[in-house]
XYZ file of C-alpha atoms in Angstrom:
296
model
C 51.780 -128.714 39.893
C 48.288 -130.398 40.563
C 45.165 -130.449 38.677
C 41.859 -131.395 40.224
C 39.065 -131.972 37.930
C 35.494 -131.904 38.909
C 32.002 -132.260 37.333
C 29.102 -129.782 37.946
C 25.694 -128.990 36.689
C 25.344 -125.536 35.053
C 23.779 -123.928 38.260
C 26.955 -124.722 40.437
C 29.903 -123.568 38.058
C 30.018 -120.134 39.486
C 29.922 -121.448 43.246
C 32.523 -123.928 42.469
C 34.898 -121.595 40.648
C 34.759 -119.101 43.208
C 35.601 -121.645 46.182
C 38.452 -123.135 44.089
C 40.103 -119.684 43.576
C 39.609 -118.832 47.465
C 41.226 -122.179 47.976
C 44.347 -120.848 46.380
C 43.757 -122.427 42.557
C 46.349 -120.918 40.404
C 43.748 -121.110 37.465
C 40.333 -122.718 36.871
C 38.651 -123.345 33.500
C 35.275 -124.625 32.473
C 34.591 -126.668 29.604
C 31.931 -128.858 28.014
C 32.020 -132.246 29.633
C 29.853 -133.201 26.753
C 32.402 -131.983 24.041
C 32.914 -134.171 21.144
C 29.612 -136.019 21.625
C 26.129 -135.942 20.442
C 25.347 -133.747 23.767
C 27.858 -131.162 22.970
C 26.353 -127.430 23.412
C 27.455 -124.593 21.441
C 27.566 -121.099 23.592
C 28.624 -118.025 21.957
C 29.220 -114.536 24.103
C 30.959 -111.365 23.504
C 33.444 -109.668 25.577
C 31.704 -106.787 27.687
C 28.545 -108.512 27.368
C 26.885 -110.927 30.120
C 27.673 -114.684 29.344
C 24.765 -116.545 27.851
C 24.961 -119.116 30.461
C 27.267 -119.956 33.436
C 28.307 -123.054 32.030
C 27.239 -126.212 30.214
C 24.465 -128.556 31.317
C 27.376 -130.676 32.349
C 30.555 -128.669 32.910
C 33.876 -129.992 33.627
C 36.006 -127.556 35.741
C 39.917 -127.810 36.175
C 41.767 -126.336 38.938
C 45.444 -126.042 38.903
C 47.226 -126.194 42.184
C 50.948 -125.520 43.302
C 51.093 -128.408 45.560
C 49.336 -131.634 46.270
C 48.448 -130.571 49.597
C 46.567 -127.489 48.253
C 44.825 -129.769 45.875
C 43.704 -132.290 48.560
C 42.604 -129.586 50.918
C 40.666 -128.231 48.100
C 39.113 -131.534 47.584
C 38.201 -132.318 51.137
C 36.623 -128.978 51.792
C 34.651 -128.792 48.547
C 32.956 -132.162 49.114
C 31.356 -130.902 52.529
C 29.737 -127.837 51.217
C 25.929 -127.494 50.517
C 26.642 -126.215 47.161
C 28.666 -129.191 46.121
C 25.464 -131.346 45.890
C 25.124 -132.567 42.528
C 28.940 -132.174 41.705
C 31.856 -134.809 41.777
C 35.324 -135.164 41.792
C 36.725 -136.651 38.774
C 40.320 -136.832 39.508
C 43.464 -135.263 41.328
C 46.724 -135.825 38.945
C 50.195 -134.363 38.842
C 51.166 -132.265 35.865
C 53.763 -133.669 34.137
C 56.772 -131.442 33.699
C 57.291 -130.727 30.182
C 58.855 -128.219 27.712
C 55.652 -125.990 27.717
C 57.334 -123.505 24.926
C 57.958 -126.652 22.620
C 54.300 -127.797 23.150
C 52.864 -124.765 22.398
C 54.792 -124.020 19.459
C 53.665 -127.568 18.263
C 50.128 -126.250 18.225
C 50.728 -123.553 15.819
C 51.603 -124.891 12.207
C 51.483 -122.792 8.866
C 48.033 -121.716 8.026
C 47.053 -121.534 4.293
C 44.888 -118.690 3.587
C 45.123 -119.440 -0.321
C 46.922 -121.827 -2.012
C 50.030 -119.441 -2.476
C 49.178 -117.241 0.488
C 50.340 -118.748 4.008
C 50.923 -117.476 7.601
C 53.917 -119.093 9.090
C 55.369 -118.854 12.652
C 58.998 -117.944 12.957
C 60.048 -121.786 14.082
C 58.723 -123.205 10.775
C 60.186 -122.869 7.358
C 57.410 -121.668 4.602
C 55.963 -123.961 2.493
C 57.132 -124.218 -1.097
C 53.903 -123.133 -2.408
C 54.091 -119.825 -0.431
C 54.441 -116.753 -2.814
C 53.243 -114.548 -0.200
C 53.881 -115.450 3.583
C 53.394 -113.274 6.831
C 55.650 -114.446 9.526
C 53.528 -114.115 13.046
C 54.114 -115.814 16.255
C 51.268 -116.200 19.077
C 51.244 -113.326 21.344
C 48.973 -111.059 23.560
C 47.110 -109.684 20.812
C 44.352 -111.290 18.864
C 45.208 -112.761 15.248
C 47.361 -115.508 14.382
C 45.561 -116.503 11.084
C 43.913 -119.580 12.746
C 40.569 -118.052 13.405
C 37.802 -117.975 10.423
C 37.230 -114.250 10.696
C 40.861 -113.302 10.466
C 41.179 -116.052 7.555
C 38.186 -114.573 5.711
C 39.494 -110.930 5.907
C 42.851 -112.063 4.446
C 41.180 -113.987 1.719
C 39.333 -111.025 0.630
C 42.436 -109.250 0.543
C 44.123 -111.884 -1.557
C 41.288 -111.954 -4.043
C 41.155 -108.307 -4.551
C 44.776 -108.405 -5.679
C 44.164 -111.332 -7.800
C 41.831 -108.873 -9.603
C 44.093 -106.494 -9.985
C 42.895 -104.273 -7.114
C 45.475 -102.865 -4.749
C 44.107 -99.979 -2.275
C 46.125 -96.897 -2.079
C 45.015 -96.348 1.618
C 44.226 -98.975 4.118
C 42.848 -98.534 7.678
C 42.768 -101.534 10.018
C 40.478 -100.730 12.704
C 41.078 -102.758 15.846
C 44.311 -104.168 14.551
C 45.246 -106.726 17.180
C 48.454 -108.258 16.176
C 48.264 -106.292 12.896
C 47.987 -109.378 10.771
C 45.374 -107.770 8.304
C 47.520 -104.636 8.114
C 50.264 -106.607 7.454
C 48.496 -108.737 4.801
C 47.360 -105.784 2.900
C 50.993 -104.545 2.660
C 52.217 -107.750 1.539
C 49.650 -107.393 -1.414
C 50.895 -104.005 -2.446
C 49.327 -101.468 -0.313
C 51.473 -98.768 0.776
C 49.680 -96.036 2.889
C 48.265 -98.186 5.807
C 47.095 -97.022 9.209
C 46.361 -99.704 12.020
C 44.837 -98.490 15.085
C 43.462 -100.271 18.370
C 42.289 -99.149 21.841
C 44.817 -101.708 23.482
C 48.523 -100.215 23.589
C 49.735 -103.826 23.939
C 47.963 -104.534 20.412
C 49.665 -101.281 19.096
C 52.894 -102.641 20.329
C 52.569 -106.002 18.675
C 51.467 -104.377 15.222
C 54.657 -102.365 15.222
C 56.663 -105.382 16.168
C 54.955 -107.725 13.507
C 55.396 -105.365 10.866
C 58.917 -104.899 11.386
C 59.560 -108.659 11.567
C 57.726 -108.790 8.030
C 59.593 -105.972 6.660
C 56.525 -103.832 5.885
C 55.888 -100.144 6.399
C 52.764 -99.086 8.291
C 51.540 -96.522 11.044
C 50.177 -97.836 14.343
C 48.491 -96.143 17.246
C 45.436 -95.561 18.978
C 42.107 -94.901 17.435
C 42.827 -91.052 17.083
C 45.606 -91.928 14.490
C 42.708 -92.817 11.942
C 42.360 -89.657 9.836
C 40.599 -89.077 6.594
C 39.340 -91.749 4.393
C 40.583 -94.734 3.077
C 40.025 -96.892 -0.024
C 39.645 -100.065 2.259
C 38.497 -100.048 6.207
C 38.973 -103.295 7.658
C 37.477 -104.258 11.102
C 37.719 -107.659 12.622
C 36.177 -107.062 16.087
C 32.733 -108.324 16.937
C 29.227 -107.546 16.082
C 28.303 -105.279 19.049
C 31.157 -102.838 18.971
C 30.848 -103.204 14.986
C 27.081 -101.840 15.371
C 28.188 -99.064 17.696
C 31.043 -98.030 15.390
C 28.862 -97.878 12.297
C 29.015 -94.248 11.796
C 32.671 -93.687 12.631
C 33.527 -96.897 10.302
C 31.659 -95.464 7.552
C 32.988 -92.030 7.725
C 36.633 -93.355 7.006
C 35.464 -94.885 3.666
C 36.546 -93.409 0.666
C 33.979 -92.790 -2.239
C 34.098 -95.955 -3.985
C 35.741 -97.579 -1.293
C 35.287 -100.707 0.605
C 34.251 -101.661 4.113
C 35.123 -105.192 5.278
C 34.013 -106.645 8.751
C 34.277 -109.790 10.417
C 33.628 -111.120 14.007
C 30.213 -111.795 13.219
C 28.083 -114.721 13.602
C 25.539 -115.927 10.820
C 22.759 -115.296 13.265
C 23.961 -111.716 13.379
C 23.427 -110.777 9.686
C 20.401 -109.019 9.730
C 21.124 -106.692 12.810
C 24.398 -105.682 11.296
C 22.485 -104.929 8.004
C 20.166 -102.866 10.079
C 22.699 -100.827 11.863
C 24.894 -100.053 8.502
C 21.671 -99.286 6.331
C 21.631 -95.487 6.883
C 25.408 -95.340 5.584
C 26.008 -98.625 3.347
C 24.463 -101.739 2.129
C 26.043 -104.748 3.722
C 26.056 -108.084 1.909
C 27.772 -111.481 3.084
C 30.918 -112.023 0.934
C 32.190 -115.121 2.778
C 31.065 -117.614 5.438
C 33.399 -120.213 7.507
C 32.341 -122.446 10.559
C 29.407 -120.141 11.675
C 30.963 -116.956 11.022
C 30.484 -114.568 8.175
C 32.209 -111.864 6.215
C 30.386 -108.775 5.637
C 31.496 -106.066 2.911
C 29.779 -102.737 1.374
C 31.026 -100.359 -1.539
C 30.662 -96.568 -0.751
């Protein structure tokens, strides 16, 4: 395969992306051309919402083509288009044939949640310090332990257990890979329900639970019935705000609501959305993300 790299100002990114796809690019990715420099820009967006910007001030587009001829045709045709003004070709290179499975695996090493709690891919041996271990490989569903929001939720679970608090019933709402539900099971919870709107996430949760030899119920959101001692929701701020009445209705008297997927700048709007039901507070912070919790 062949990779065509281009530089584009923000206002040309969409036109270039559309044109590359029309010219049979297998994929088109957009990156900050100034990443890892003082000029790097942080852009945050949420699924289902319009992107904050179409690209970066200086965007790098990388298009992958099946043949050199396709890549060269795209390079030639793009350069004569009016919308190519201000853009430039960086390089056309052949993609080296590699063992992509091994390369992908090398990007996922064991992740420490606490000193004795680790997330370990199947191709690694657990560290000697791992008293608690979740075996989890990257898949279609969100949640491998590498993202700050997942780590903060798992840390909360581990810290509660260290204080002798083991919930009788746990709900993982928006379970993704099922990692939080599995984490709760590893620390002693027994009645665990994990739900997601995506059937692929439900299937992933079932498979991961079996691989970790833990018992839980997984299904679509209508499987969440009654109240729970702990309700975990690692989603994003916008759906969390909309779900406020529902999530709070599932928290038992004296139970805990634990939410992640929230940026630091979104703290006040989450507090306002949940104020009619519970008083949220920030319990953890990592890399611009926060963990918010409340007692019912």
